[in-house]
Amino acid sequence: MWNVRQAAVIGAGVMGAAIAAHLANAGIPCLLLDLEGQAAKGLERLKRAKPSPFYEAAFIGRIRPGDLEREDAALAACDWVIEAVPEQLEIKRSVWARIDAAWRPGMIVSSNTSGLSIDEIVSGCGEDCRKHAMVTHFFNPPRYMKLLEIVPCRETDRSALEAVAVFCRERLGKGVVEAKDTPNFIANRIGTYAMLVTLQAMERHALTLDEVEAVTGPLLGRPKSATFRTLDLVGLDTFLHVCRNVRENVADPLEAAAFAAPALVERLVALGRLGEKSGEGFYRKNETEKGKERIQVLDPASMTYVPRGRVSSPALEAAKRARGTAGKIQALLELADQDRIATFAREVIESVLCYSAEKLGEIADTAMEIDQAMKWGFNWEEGPFELWDALGLAETAARLEERGLSVPAPVAAMLEKNASSFYLKKAGSLFYYSQGHYKYVEERREEISLGVQRDRGKTVFGADGASLIDIGDDVVCLEFHSPHNAIGPGILSAIRRAVEEVERNWRGLVLANEGRNFCVGANLMLLLMEAENGEWEEIDLIIRDFQSSMRALRALPRPVVAAPHRMTLGGGVEACLPADRILFAAETYFGLVETGVGLIPAGGGCLAAAAMARERAEEAAMEDATAPLTRLFESIAMAKVSESGHDARRLGYWRGSDAVVIREETRLYEARSAVVELERRGYAVPEAGRTVVVGGRETAAVLKLAVSSMRRGGYISEHDARIAGKLADVLTGGDVPAGSAVSEQSLLDLEREAFLSLCGEPLTQARMRRMLATGKPLRN
């Protein structure tokens, strides 16, 4: 693999600085160059940016700002130089002249352009530089957006292009797609077209902004930001620039006309309403008299902002009831002749499908590259060619012909050869259609898919809420698949069954899944229902079941590795803490958040926190565990959630052998490898009946003093203080002297008793109801 020991980014604007931040996230020292003083300003913006561009705040130390005029000679020491200056061809060419002068063998140079031609950018450079030049188009913000489009110029050496692709995929965790040197490449070409046809269809069918937003978001398999919120986020001036870039650089006059600037967007830009960066665009945030934020929407007729309206139609209701993106779209299509919103949706869907098919071969070689670009760059649930397949290739073509519309040439050619879809699955392997036949999608050894393993008959058992799947090397993975992956009786039963199965027949166990989030916690609805009905014995049984399942995991005489990703909250954290090792995805938001619903952790979370605090104290040769325990107490009491996998260290949840996996696709492979490594080293069976040395009533008093101070200062409510007091008692082992060794069971009993008592509090039940109703905590 090509190795980057030192990188440089030229241009410390929003994108350049953020690219440097993501290189720093991957452990790469980076020189950030701009005109005098601008690089330092760029670093200051990174420090203040929300959400943070860094996995861990300290990573900013890997970036050194510099003056391009004085330090361009330093480029010669860099393995990778990324140009990220403004999207103006002459400015880019002047920077590339400097790069060309500093170029040395082994250096790769790339432009972060969203659509300018790389051939035109490098036209003045020497042959050696051009052979190692390309586009690396990061999507904004680079830490969070997966897509990276890589575009060669005519003379780019193939081995250099492949080296960069591998590096960006493996080290930066990017979804790399190779595009052709055409205006706006892949994602922005298709995505911008989709926005434009939406605006045009809205005008034809006289829809309101609210109606368009209601249909062009999740119902079409697109983000909640739908159309106009997305445009505000992108920036309306930026959107016009992207439209202009296509309009002025395509040969087909009909296509150029399709990218005409929408009059409404031009009016907004002329008024300085550029979207989120100017405070108003299609939306504006206002404060109510009570100081709460209220979002208003543009009324195009008056160009004023009005309250958002509710939208309803038979087509929308039918689509909401359908399952999956294809099912929802099919429901809309079936009502397109009866409902104007459905008619609008049909036009938008079919226009995007046809345009994508027409551009096949021009902007990318394969349907797969276009699909991946739209999923990774615009967060579409399904790419356009996956949607062609889901709706039926022949059926969709027939619908077009029935209404006198043209079937795109690539689709017509496929149908002539009796090809039924762009993709085929056979025995768990994937094939894609290209140039007249189906080609095998090569599998990478380090990428393990639970879906593929299921297709290959590798399910050991399937249960309500979870399944156990063979992932190779005599290792199995317990996959949660309940609604939102919330932990309920089905998952707990599956955990105990998995423990028995692994002990008999397998080397070890991985806890992971491929859901949107790893686990959002326990089944809060079930708990609230039992509490409101006064079913205290039932709640007691639920908690005992949870605790016994977590203890079974920890006592398993085989290695257990947890591989959480994204939201891992409450009970999800408690399911990870018994593992011998946690491999966090880089984007893991990890925290015991039970206080937000008026409770404390009671599935072994408090026991694990007390034990971790003692272990950290022993590692640091501390006399007592007050300092690490205080950090964990604050994290739990304030329901703090890590901002990344690395950030779990700051909250106190990190153990010595834990690690972060930056590339999401390799998470299962790395977890399986960790199980095998632990087993090969000679796995030590966890001791039964262990005790934990606790801080006792003296440490509890210290923790409660801090709580009392916050209460007096008005930072927390009386109920917050009550919850924190119970948490302090549990974490310190109850009414015992400092330094007492207490049994794990006694700590679990304290957890359960405190949890039960809080369940009976009306204020706690109010918090639970608010969370279930709004997804937001109530501080009462």
mmCIF file of N, CA and C in Angstrom, residues 74-175:
data_model
loop_
_atom_site.group_PDB
_atom_site.id
_atom_site.type_symbol
_atom_site.label_atom_id
_atom_site.label_comp_id
_atom_site.label_asym_id
_atom_site.label_seq_id
_atom_site.Cartn_x
_atom_site.Cartn_y
_atom_site.Cartn_z
ATOM 1 N N ALA A 74 8.281 23.336 1.109
ATOM 2 C CA ALA A 74 8.009 22.221 2.019
ATOM 3 C C ALA A 74 7.151 21.144 1.365
ATOM 4 N N LEU A 75 6.532 21.480 0.240
ATOM 5 C CA LEU A 75 5.711 20.490 -0.459
ATOM 6 C C LEU A 75 6.541 19.306 -0.918
ATOM 7 N N ALA A 76 7.817 19.532 -1.188
ATOM 8 C CA ALA A 76 8.674 18.457 -1.694
ATOM 9 C C ALA A 76 8.817 17.312 -0.698
ATOM 10 N N ALA A 77 8.555 17.575 0.584
ATOM 11 C CA ALA A 77 8.672 16.525 1.610
ATOM 12 C C ALA A 77 7.376 15.751 1.784
ATOM 13 N N CYS A 78 6.350 16.090 1.007
ATOM 14 C CA CYS A 78 5.025 15.477 1.193
ATOM 15 C C CYS A 78 4.802 14.341 0.199
ATOM 16 N N ASP A 79 4.116 13.310 0.664
ATOM 17 C CA ASP A 79 3.762 12.192 -0.203
ATOM 18 C C ASP A 79 2.467 12.463 -0.958
ATOM 19 N N TRP A 80 1.620 13.301 -0.379
ATOM 20 C CA TRP A 80 0.328 13.617 -1.015
ATOM 21 C C TRP A 80 0.052 15.093 -0.818
ATOM 22 N N VAL A 81 -0.189 15.795 -1.920
ATOM 23 C CA VAL A 81 -0.539 17.205 -1.869
ATOM 24 C C VAL A 81 -1.951 17.354 -2.435
ATOM 25 N N ILE A 82 -2.821 17.957 -1.655
ATOM 26 C CA ILE A 82 -4.215 18.142 -2.062
ATOM 27 C C ILE A 82 -4.470 19.629 -2.247
ATOM 28 N N GLU A 83 -4.856 19.997 -3.447
ATOM 29 C CA GLU A 83 -5.233 21.393 -3.717
ATOM 30 C C GLU A 83 -6.718 21.554 -3.439
ATOM 31 N N ALA A 84 -7.066 22.540 -2.600
ATOM 32 C CA ALA A 84 -8.468 22.757 -2.228
ATOM 33 C C ALA A 84 -8.777 24.250 -2.206
ATOM 34 N N VAL A 85 -8.330 24.953 -3.237
ATOM 35 C CA VAL A 85 -8.571 26.400 -3.324
ATOM 36 C C VAL A 85 -9.913 26.633 -4.020
ATOM 37 N N PRO A 86 -10.402 27.890 -4.085
ATOM 38 C CA PRO A 86 -11.733 28.151 -4.656
ATOM 39 C C PRO A 86 -11.910 27.601 -6.070
ATOM 40 N N GLU A 87 -13.175 27.347 -6.424
ATOM 41 C CA GLU A 87 -13.529 26.702 -7.681
ATOM 42 C C GLU A 87 -13.437 27.679 -8.854
ATOM 43 N N GLN A 88 -12.241 28.190 -9.078
ATOM 44 C CA GLN A 88 -11.976 29.058 -10.224
ATOM 45 C C GLN A 88 -10.743 28.517 -10.930
ATOM 46 N N LEU A 89 -10.889 28.244 -12.215
ATOM 47 C CA LEU A 89 -9.857 27.527 -12.957
ATOM 48 C C LEU A 89 -8.501 28.222 -12.892
ATOM 49 N N GLU A 90 -8.466 29.537 -13.054
ATOM 50 C CA GLU A 90 -7.174 30.232 -13.084
ATOM 51 C C GLU A 90 -6.480 30.182 -11.724
ATOM 52 N N ILE A 91 -7.266 30.282 -10.640
ATOM 53 C CA ILE A 91 -6.662 30.188 -9.303
ATOM 54 C C ILE A 91 -6.054 28.804 -9.117
ATOM 55 N N LYS A 92 -6.789 27.785 -9.514
ATOM 56 C CA LYS A 92 -6.280 26.422 -9.371
ATOM 57 C C LYS A 92 -5.018 26.217 -10.209
ATOM 58 N N ARG A 93 -5.005 26.727 -11.420
ATOM 59 C CA ARG A 93 -3.825 26.555 -12.282
ATOM 60 C C ARG A 93 -2.588 27.228 -11.681
ATOM 61 N N SER A 94 -2.787 28.383 -11.054
ATOM 62 C CA SER A 94 -1.630 29.067 -10.450
ATOM 63 C C SER A 94 -1.064 28.268 -9.294
ATOM 64 N N VAL A 95 -1.931 27.622 -8.514
ATOM 65 C CA VAL A 95 -1.464 26.777 -7.407
ATOM 66 C C VAL A 95 -0.762 25.530 -7.947
ATOM 67 N N TRP A 96 -1.320 24.956 -9.015
ATOM 68 C CA TRP A 96 -0.710 23.762 -9.587
ATOM 69 C C TRP A 96 0.665 24.065 -10.197
ATOM 70 N N ALA A 97 0.892 25.283 -10.630
ATOM 71 C CA ALA A 97 2.230 25.651 -11.113
ATOM 72 C C ALA A 97 3.243 25.544 -9.979
ATOM 73 N N ARG A 98 2.855 25.956 -8.779
ATOM 74 C CA ARG A 98 3.740 25.817 -7.615
ATOM 75 C C ARG A 98 3.969 24.337 -7.290
ATOM 76 N N ILE A 99 2.897 23.578 -7.332
ATOM 77 C CA ILE A 99 3.009 22.154 -7.025
ATOM 78 C C ILE A 99 3.935 21.474 -8.031
ATOM 79 N N ASP A 100 3.775 21.813 -9.295
ATOM 80 C CA ASP A 100 4.594 21.218 -10.350
ATOM 81 C C ASP A 100 6.069 21.501 -10.107
ATOM 82 N N ALA A 101 6.363 22.708 -9.659
ATOM 83 C CA ALA A 101 7.760 23.075 -9.395
ATOM 84 C C ALA A 101 8.346 22.274 -8.237
ATOM 85 N N ALA A 102 7.484 21.875 -7.278
ATOM 86 C CA ALA A 102 7.968 21.131 -6.103
ATOM 87 C C ALA A 102 7.843 19.621 -6.272
ATOM 88 N N TRP A 103 7.258 19.159 -7.388
ATOM 89 C CA TRP A 103 6.976 17.732 -7.541
ATOM 90 C C TRP A 103 8.267 16.922 -7.515
ATOM 91 N N ARG A 104 8.194 15.766 -6.892
ATOM 92 C CA ARG A 104 9.313 14.816 -6.854
ATOM 93 C C ARG A 104 8.749 13.423 -7.065
ATOM 94 N N PRO A 105 9.570 12.467 -7.479
ATOM 95 C CA PRO A 105 9.091 11.097 -7.677
ATOM 96 C C PRO A 105 8.466 10.538 -6.398
ATOM 97 N N GLY A 106 7.326 9.886 -6.562
ATOM 98 C CA GLY A 106 6.604 9.313 -5.420
ATOM 99 C C GLY A 106 5.494 10.191 -4.898
ATOM 100 N N MET A 107 5.480 11.466 -5.271
ATOM 101 C CA MET A 107 4.437 12.383 -4.803
ATOM 102 C C MET A 107 3.190 12.239 -5.674
ATOM 103 N N ILE A 108 2.044 12.198 -5.018
ATOM 104 C CA ILE A 108 0.766 12.208 -5.728
ATOM 105 C C ILE A 108 0.063 13.520 -5.419
ATOM 106 N N VAL A 109 -0.534 14.101 -6.439
ATOM 107 C CA VAL A 109 -1.169 15.409 -6.308
ATOM 108 C C VAL A 109 -2.622 15.292 -6.759
ATOM 109 N N SER A 110 -3.527 15.891 -5.992
ATOM 110 C CA SER A 110 -4.940 15.817 -6.367
ATOM 111 C C SER A 110 -5.631 17.142 -6.122
ATOM 112 N N SER A 111 -6.725 17.336 -6.833
ATOM 113 C CA SER A 111 -7.538 18.544 -6.686
ATOM 114 C C SER A 111 -8.858 18.168 -6.039
ATOM 115 N N ASN A 112 -9.235 18.910 -5.029
ATOM 116 C CA ASN A 112 -10.577 18.738 -4.469
ATOM 117 C C ASN A 112 -11.502 19.724 -5.181
ATOM 118 N N THR A 113 -11.927 19.329 -6.366
ATOM 119 C CA THR A 113 -12.889 20.130 -7.114
ATOM 120 C C THR A 113 -14.196 19.367 -7.186
ATOM 121 N N SER A 114 -15.297 20.083 -7.192
ATOM 122 C CA SER A 114 -16.606 19.424 -7.236
ATOM 123 C C SER A 114 -17.109 19.234 -8.648
ATOM 124 N N GLY A 115 -16.320 19.698 -9.650
ATOM 125 C CA GLY A 115 -16.830 19.496 -11.003
ATOM 126 C C GLY A 115 -15.988 20.064 -12.121
ATOM 127 N N LEU A 116 -14.891 20.777 -11.817
ATOM 128 C CA LEU A 116 -14.036 21.291 -12.879
ATOM 129 C C LEU A 116 -13.227 20.164 -13.496
ATOM 130 N N SER A 117 -12.836 20.334 -14.743
ATOM 131 C CA SER A 117 -12.100 19.303 -15.461
ATOM 132 C C SER A 117 -10.663 19.218 -14.956
ATOM 133 N N ILE A 118 -10.234 18.020 -14.580
ATOM 134 C CA ILE A 118 -8.863 17.841 -14.123
ATOM 135 C C ILE A 118 -7.887 18.029 -15.289
ATOM 136 N N ASP A 119 -8.301 17.673 -16.502
ATOM 137 C CA ASP A 119 -7.418 17.900 -17.655
ATOM 138 C C ASP A 119 -7.126 19.383 -17.828
ATOM 139 N N GLU A 120 -8.138 20.220 -17.630
ATOM 140 C CA GLU A 120 -7.922 21.657 -17.775
ATOM 141 C C GLU A 120 -7.093 22.206 -16.621
ATOM 142 N N ILE A 121 -7.298 21.675 -15.416
ATOM 143 C CA ILE A 121 -6.558 22.167 -14.255
ATOM 144 C C ILE A 121 -5.066 21.909 -14.410
ATOM 145 N N VAL A 122 -4.682 20.733 -14.918
ATOM 146 C CA VAL A 122 -3.258 20.343 -14.953
ATOM 147 C C VAL A 122 -2.617 20.605 -16.309
ATOM 148 N N SER A 123 -3.309 21.301 -17.185
ATOM 149 C CA SER A 123 -2.806 21.461 -18.556
ATOM 150 C C SER A 123 -1.440 22.128 -18.626
ATOM 151 N N GLY A 124 -1.092 22.948 -17.636
ATOM 152 C CA GLY A 124 0.192 23.631 -17.672
ATOM 153 C C GLY A 124 1.305 22.921 -16.927
ATOM 154 N N CYS A 125 1.024 21.739 -16.369
ATOM 155 C CA CYS A 125 2.014 21.015 -15.569
ATOM 156 C C CYS A 125 2.863 20.105 -16.441
ATOM 157 N N GLY A 126 4.018 19.714 -15.908
ATOM 158 C CA GLY A 126 4.900 18.800 -16.613
ATOM 159 C C GLY A 126 4.326 17.401 -16.688
ATOM 160 N N GLU A 127 4.924 16.575 -17.546
ATOM 161 C CA GLU A 127 4.405 15.234 -17.794
ATOM 162 C C GLU A 127 4.411 14.377 -16.537
ATOM 163 N N ASP A 128 5.502 14.431 -15.757
ATOM 164 C CA ASP A 128 5.585 13.598 -14.553
ATOM 165 C C ASP A 128 4.493 13.967 -13.555
ATOM 166 N N CYS A 129 4.272 15.245 -13.383
ATOM 167 C CA CYS A 129 3.224 15.692 -12.457
ATOM 168 C C CYS A 129 1.854 15.237 -12.958
ATOM 169 N N ARG A 130 1.602 15.370 -14.263
ATOM 170 C CA ARG A 130 0.299 14.977 -14.809
ATOM 171 C C ARG A 130 0.051 13.484 -14.639
ATOM 172 N N LYS A 131 1.097 12.674 -14.735
ATOM 173 C CA LYS A 131 0.929 11.234 -14.558
ATOM 174 C C LYS A 131 0.510 10.872 -13.139
ATOM 175 N N HIS A 132 0.770 11.766 -12.202
ATOM 176 C CA HIS A 132 0.441 11.502 -10.791
ATOM 177 C C HIS A 132 -0.618 12.469 -10.281
ATOM 178 N N ALA A 133 -1.409 13.000 -11.216
ATOM 179 C CA ALA A 133 -2.441 13.981 -10.864
ATOM 180 C C ALA A 133 -3.830 13.374 -11.055
ATOM 181 N N MET A 134 -4.778 13.828 -10.240
ATOM 182 C CA MET A 134 -6.149 13.328 -10.303
ATOM 183 C C MET A 134 -7.048 14.231 -9.461
ATOM 184 N N VAL A 135 -8.327 13.998 -9.547
ATOM 185 C CA VAL A 135 -9.290 14.624 -8.629
ATOM 186 C C VAL A 135 -9.538 13.671 -7.467
ATOM 187 N N THR A 136 -9.529 14.200 -6.255
ATOM 188 C CA THR A 136 -10.078 13.483 -5.093
ATOM 189 C C THR A 136 -11.149 14.404 -4.500
ATOM 190 N N HIS A 137 -12.387 14.162 -4.900
ATOM 191 C CA HIS A 137 -13.494 15.048 -4.508
ATOM 192 C C HIS A 137 -14.117 14.535 -3.216
ATOM 193 N N PHE A 138 -13.736 15.149 -2.100
ATOM 194 C CA PHE A 138 -14.328 14.843 -0.805
ATOM 195 C C PHE A 138 -15.684 15.536 -0.715
ATOM 196 N N PHE A 139 -16.649 14.850 -0.144
ATOM 197 C CA PHE A 139 -17.944 15.483 0.093
ATOM 198 C C PHE A 139 -17.933 16.108 1.486
ATOM 199 N N ASN A 140 -18.675 17.183 1.633
ATOM 200 C CA ASN A 140 -18.638 17.992 2.849
ATOM 201 C C ASN A 140 -19.761 17.603 3.821
ATOM 202 N N PRO A 141 -19.454 17.411 5.112
ATOM 203 C CA PRO A 141 -18.135 17.491 5.751
ATOM 204 C C PRO A 141 -17.359 16.175 5.611
ATOM 205 N N PRO A 142 -16.055 16.236 5.339
ATOM 206 C CA PRO A 142 -15.278 15.030 5.023
ATOM 207 C C PRO A 142 -15.320 13.955 6.101
ATOM 208 N N ARG A 143 -15.376 14.342 7.372
ATOM 209 C CA ARG A 143 -15.424 13.304 8.409
ATOM 210 C C ARG A 143 -16.691 12.470 8.297
ATOM 211 N N TYR A 144 -17.803 13.105 8.003
ATOM 212 C CA TYR A 144 -19.101 12.433 8.102
ATOM 213 C C TYR A 144 -19.624 11.895 6.770
ATOM 214 N N MET A 145 -19.215 12.487 5.659
ATOM 215 C CA MET A 145 -19.724 12.049 4.357
ATOM 216 C C MET A 145 -18.802 10.971 3.787
ATOM 217 N N LYS A 146 -19.366 9.867 3.415
ATOM 218 C CA LYS A 146 -18.569 8.702 3.036
ATOM 219 C C LYS A 146 -17.977 8.804 1.636
ATOM 220 N N LEU A 147 -18.656 9.477 0.729
ATOM 221 C CA LEU A 147 -18.244 9.439 -0.671
ATOM 222 C C LEU A 147 -16.958 10.213 -0.926
ATOM 223 N N LEU A 148 -16.085 9.596 -1.723
ATOM 224 C CA LEU A 148 -14.957 10.287 -2.315
ATOM 225 C C LEU A 148 -14.905 9.886 -3.795
ATOM 226 N N GLU A 149 -15.104 10.860 -4.671
ATOM 227 C CA GLU A 149 -15.019 10.607 -6.109
ATOM 228 C C GLU A 149 -13.579 10.805 -6.549
ATOM 229 N N ILE A 150 -13.055 9.829 -7.248
ATOM 230 C CA ILE A 150 -11.682 9.907 -7.743
ATOM 231 C C ILE A 150 -11.742 9.921 -9.264
ATOM 232 N N VAL A 151 -11.055 10.912 -9.869
ATOM 233 C CA VAL A 151 -11.189 11.138 -11.313
ATOM 234 C C VAL A 151 -9.793 11.283 -11.917
ATOM 235 N N PRO A 152 -9.414 10.408 -12.853
ATOM 236 C CA PRO A 152 -8.104 10.559 -13.496
ATOM 237 C C PRO A 152 -8.138 11.589 -14.613
ATOM 238 N N CYS A 153 -6.982 12.185 -14.894
ATOM 239 C CA CYS A 153 -6.867 12.968 -16.125
ATOM 240 C C CYS A 153 -6.429 12.012 -17.234
ATOM 241 N N ARG A 154 -6.279 12.525 -18.432
ATOM 242 C CA ARG A 154 -5.968 11.638 -19.564
ATOM 243 C C ARG A 154 -4.669 10.882 -19.351
ATOM 244 N N GLU A 155 -3.720 11.489 -18.629
ATOM 245 C CA GLU A 155 -2.388 10.880 -18.516
ATOM 246 C C GLU A 155 -2.123 10.241 -17.156
ATOM 247 N N THR A 156 -3.109 10.209 -16.281
ATOM 248 C CA THR A 156 -2.886 9.648 -14.940
ATOM 249 C C THR A 156 -2.441 8.198 -15.028
ATOM 250 N N ASP A 157 -1.348 7.884 -14.340
ATOM 251 C CA ASP A 157 -0.862 6.513 -14.269
ATOM 252 C C ASP A 157 -1.861 5.662 -13.489
ATOM 253 N N ARG A 158 -2.242 4.536 -14.069
ATOM 254 C CA ARG A 158 -3.280 3.697 -13.448
ATOM 255 C C ARG A 158 -2.869 3.225 -12.065
ATOM 256 N N SER A 159 -1.617 2.890 -11.884
ATOM 257 C CA SER A 159 -1.165 2.388 -10.578
ATOM 258 C C SER A 159 -1.249 3.475 -9.523
ATOM 259 N N ALA A 160 -1.004 4.735 -9.912
ATOM 260 C CA ALA A 160 -1.131 5.843 -8.959
ATOM 261 C C ALA A 160 -2.581 6.024 -8.547
ATOM 262 N N LEU A 161 -3.487 5.953 -9.532
ATOM 263 C CA LEU A 161 -4.914 6.094 -9.237
ATOM 264 C C LEU A 161 -5.378 5.002 -8.273
ATOM 265 N N GLU A 162 -4.968 3.772 -8.540
ATOM 266 C CA GLU A 162 -5.392 2.657 -7.688
ATOM 267 C C GLU A 162 -4.783 2.761 -6.302
ATOM 268 N N ALA A 163 -3.550 3.265 -6.193
ATOM 269 C CA ALA A 163 -2.923 3.429 -4.890
ATOM 270 C C ALA A 163 -3.690 4.423 -4.026
ATOM 271 N N VAL A 164 -4.108 5.542 -4.647
ATOM 272 C CA VAL A 164 -4.882 6.545 -3.905
ATOM 273 C C VAL A 164 -6.238 5.975 -3.503
ATOM 274 N N ALA A 165 -6.873 5.228 -4.420
ATOM 275 C CA ALA A 165 -8.180 4.643 -4.112
ATOM 276 C C ALA A 165 -8.084 3.701 -2.918
ATOM 277 N N VAL A 166 -7.068 2.845 -2.905
ATOM 278 C CA VAL A 166 -6.886 1.905 -1.795
ATOM 279 C C VAL A 166 -6.615 2.659 -0.506
ATOM 280 N N PHE A 167 -5.747 3.665 -0.553
ATOM 281 C CA PHE A 167 -5.410 4.419 0.651
ATOM 282 C C PHE A 167 -6.636 5.129 1.220
ATOM 283 N N CYS A 168 -7.406 5.765 0.355
ATOM 284 C CA CYS A 168 -8.578 6.510 0.832
ATOM 285 C C CYS A 168 -9.637 5.558 1.401
ATOM 286 N N ARG A 169 -9.734 4.385 0.829
ATOM 287 C CA ARG A 169 -10.697 3.405 1.338
ATOM 288 C C ARG A 169 -10.220 2.816 2.661
ATOM 289 N N GLU A 170 -8.949 2.381 2.714
ATOM 290 C CA GLU A 170 -8.455 1.665 3.885
ATOM 291 C C GLU A 170 -8.116 2.592 5.054
ATOM 292 N N ARG A 171 -7.438 3.697 4.774
ATOM 293 C CA ARG A 171 -6.975 4.568 5.869
ATOM 294 C C ARG A 171 -7.970 5.659 6.228
ATOM 295 N N LEU A 172 -8.687 6.186 5.240
ATOM 296 C CA LEU A 172 -9.619 7.283 5.518
ATOM 297 C C LEU A 172 -11.053 6.806 5.683
ATOM 298 N N GLY A 173 -11.292 5.514 5.407
ATOM 299 C CA GLY A 173 -12.641 4.967 5.568
ATOM 300 C C GLY A 173 -13.634 5.434 4.535
ATOM 301 N N LYS A 174 -13.156 5.861 3.370
ATOM 302 C CA LYS A 174 -14.041 6.433 2.360
ATOM 303 C C LYS A 174 -14.673 5.360 1.473
ATOM 304 N N GLY A 175 -15.842 5.706 0.931
ATOM 305 C CA GLY A 175 -16.438 4.931 -0.137
ATOM 306 C C GLY A 175 -15.961 5.548 -1.434
#
